[in-house]
Amino acid sequence: MRPEVLFPLFKSIDTLKGIGPRLAVLIAKLAGEHVNDVLFHLPSGMVERKEITELDERYITQQVIVPVMVLKHFPSRNRRVPYRITCEVGSKELTLTFFNGREEYLKGQLPVGQSRTLAGKLEQYSGEYQMTHPDHILKTGEKIDIPKFEAVYPLSAGVTNKTMSKAVTQAFLSLPELSEWLDEALIKRENWQTWMACMRKVHKPEGADELEPDTPARLRLAYDELLSNQLALELVRQNMRGKKGRSFIGGGDAQSSIEAALPYKLTNAQNSALSEVCADMESNSRMLRLIQGDVGSGKTAVALMALAKCIGCGAQGAFMAPTEILARQHLQSIKPFTDAAGLKIALLTGRLKGKKRSALLEELQAGDIDILIGTHALFQDDVMFHDLGLAIIDEQHRFGVRQRLSLSAKGRPDKGGVDVLVMTATPIPRTLTLTAYGDMDVSVIAEKPPGRQPIETRAIEIERLDQVAASLDRKLAANERVYWVCPLVEESEVSDLAAAEDRYTYLNALYPNQVGLVHGKMKSDEKDAAMEAFKAGDTQILVATTVIEVGVDVPEATVMIIEHSERFGLAQLHQLRGRVGRGALAGSCLLMYAGPLGETQKARLKIMRETEDGFRIAEEDLRLRGAGELLGTRQSGLPEFKIADLQVHSRLLQIARDDARHFLEIDPELASERGRAIRTLLYLFERESAIRYLQSG
Ligand code: ADP
Ligand code: MG
């Protein structure tokens, strides 16, 4: 249950004075629907006002506070002509203009012959001093409490800065005093104030430098958020570890027969990842391990060896891929080895229906299937194993924490549940690994199998497209394959996007019957058919949107052409490039771009030409784009932060990580005074789902 002190913060924003239902909807879209969302909507700028008593050219375009005497109203009868009011400042005249101004209201606010104090931007319009829609109008004599500094919030249509300020001011009225959840020593060392004081400070900047993300107040608020993230992950992790897992001792024979069947020796990097995995499997706590390895680093073989161990110990394994194509591909690449080792392997995808499906499920439940490969279909409730011991999840970033947990629920609690091994080909900078996968142990395969040839990468202007297309004939004559990637086909997108369909038509005219097309709008069996035709060599050029991004293996593919490469993120370009040069032949990658390029775009293409190191590319990507965009947050399962910015606050993330671990070691049930305050912190950042692990632990 959410602590009572937080109730006011989780009220809906229309409970704030002055925020009606219509505004509430608009603000909710911008900031969120609760009072605390408004507080977390931090200013991105500010205005500084100058108090003046006379008009002067040098104040033009500045924000000023100025006393005036109202002279005359000029109401407007025409919507396009503003309502004007002339005023006197010393010996000079100031004209106020209001678009759609209501006469009655303005006459009340600014009665002729009276003095007022105004705040607004001083402008000059055809030689006259002018102010449009003053931000503040005060009766003279009223205490002048027009702020000299005023926060400017990120805004959207229908939500003015005045509205946001009002909402924030109101939200502050319901701000409760919260017990301190941070460690005293840390607060001292960093020179931080209380949460409440920091909140007030960030909303009342008194200079442009106070808007920087590294002011003490912003640092503290970011730290709070990062700490809540790390605490939540650590709670999940503790819960997994605390659970008695299964100890897989043995399985060496099955591993040996697989190893004997492999046409290569495992690299050192593969072996060391494998021994970390095996150690986890042998220990009697549950495994939750992430293997990070660049495209082509050979993660599948490691997974296969882990599966062999599990099956050798008498249990079953599951191998989950994000798409049908990939599930099928895993089956194809693994089956020769499992056959050789006498292991029974089967495929379950959404396409399997009726009798065939129920027959397979029966076999699975009887324990006649050793390894089940599949897509999300594996999550379905009626998929029951005889004894699931190990789940491999490939290309993690499409699955969330919840799904990870639901898979592990398919194991037998009496035997100690399911060990989980997650594999991702998306190199993730260390900072992000912590925020997204802090609950997992991580192994990295940093070395690629020997004999890979470097991929020659070039950036080419789009004007040379015809030339590029014509040059492909040599590749086709040598029976090589070419990927041609276009940005997504989306009707709503700008029309100059090179639509994959247009490109298909164009290339097909040059190379009749040798071109295939695959895009996101196709049905999955159409996609598969197009991929299969390309793999088989029936088509040699595959025009594609980014659906080919993940994991597809076509050894004959040697050329990757990416149109409008300037629109892709680095991680995506890297993934795409990883599709070629997988076999014996050298690969090349042509990054076509439409100039002129911005600085960031130039930097991206440059890095692509310089390196094939996925981790370096990922770090650069983070630097150039920021974490949110890095993997496409929605798809990536990465947490979105309200305040923390990983580019700036990664130092804090490390501290938060250690803080969380250390604290939960001494107070795993959050029972101490700081522990109770930490519960409040978790609720404040809506990470309370982690709290239930306390009870169930
Ligand atoms: P990824 O890590 O991208 O999933 P894969 O597991 O698909 O990589 O392996 C990429 C290719 O490298 C496959 O064709 C696989 O057969 C090959 N491979 C894997 N391990 C080795 C190795 N130790 N030596 C040589 N080739 C290997
Ligand atoms: Mg793979």
Short mmCIF file of C-alpha atoms and ligand atoms in Angstrom, two decimals, residues 264-267 270 293-301 330 394-395 425 449-450 452 553 582, ligand 1:
data_model
loop_
_atom_site.label_atom_id
_atom_site.label_comp_id
_atom_site.label_asym_id
_atom_site.label_seq_id
_atom_site.Cartn_x
_atom_site.Cartn_y
_atom_site.Cartn_z
CA TYR A 264 34.80 -25.17 -34.89
CA LYS A 265 36.36 -24.75 -31.49
CA LEU A 266 34.81 -22.32 -29.06
CA THR A 267 36.79 -19.10 -28.73
CA GLN A 270 32.87 -18.08 -25.61
CA GLY A 293 27.98 -10.19 -27.41
CA ASP A 294 28.22 -8.26 -30.59
CA VAL A 295 26.51 -9.54 -33.72
CA GLY A 296 28.31 -12.63 -34.90
CA SER A 297 30.22 -13.20 -31.68
CA GLY A 298 28.79 -16.71 -31.40
CA LYS A 299 26.28 -16.49 -28.59
CA THR A 300 24.18 -19.32 -29.98
CA ALA A 301 26.92 -21.87 -29.43
CA HIS A 330 17.91 -21.12 -34.68
CA ASP A 394 17.59 -14.35 -27.41
CA GLU A 395 17.65 -10.67 -28.30
CA ALA A 425 23.40 -8.56 -29.58
CA PRO A 449 35.46 -15.97 -33.90
CA PRO A 450 38.68 -15.96 -35.89
CA ARG A 452 36.27 -12.67 -39.90
CA ASP A 553 22.06 -15.21 -40.94
CA ARG A 582 29.40 -13.46 -41.94
P1 ADP B 1 25.43 -14.16 -32.61
O1 ADP B 1 26.27 -13.90 -31.42
O2 ADP B 1 25.23 -12.96 -33.46
O3 ADP B 1 24.15 -14.86 -32.27
P2 ADP B 1 25.96 -16.62 -33.90
O4 ADP B 1 25.83 -17.44 -32.72
O5 ADP B 1 24.82 -16.58 -34.86
O6 ADP B 1 26.30 -15.14 -33.48
O7 ADP B 1 27.29 -16.99 -34.65
C1 ADP B 1 27.68 -16.30 -35.81
C2 ADP B 1 28.41 -17.24 -36.73
O8 ADP B 1 29.66 -17.59 -36.18
C3 ADP B 1 27.66 -18.54 -36.96
O9 ADP B 1 27.70 -18.83 -38.33
C4 ADP B 1 28.42 -19.55 -36.16
O10 ADP B 1 28.38 -20.82 -36.77
C5 ADP B 1 29.84 -19.00 -36.17
N1 ADP B 1 30.63 -19.32 -35.00
C6 ADP B 1 30.23 -19.32 -33.71
N2 ADP B 1 31.23 -19.64 -32.88
C7 ADP B 1 32.33 -19.84 -33.66
C8 ADP B 1 33.68 -20.19 -33.39
N3 ADP B 1 34.12 -20.41 -32.15
N4 ADP B 1 34.51 -20.32 -34.44
C9 ADP B 1 34.07 -20.11 -35.69
N5 ADP B 1 32.82 -19.78 -36.01
C10 ADP B 1 31.94 -19.64 -35.01
#
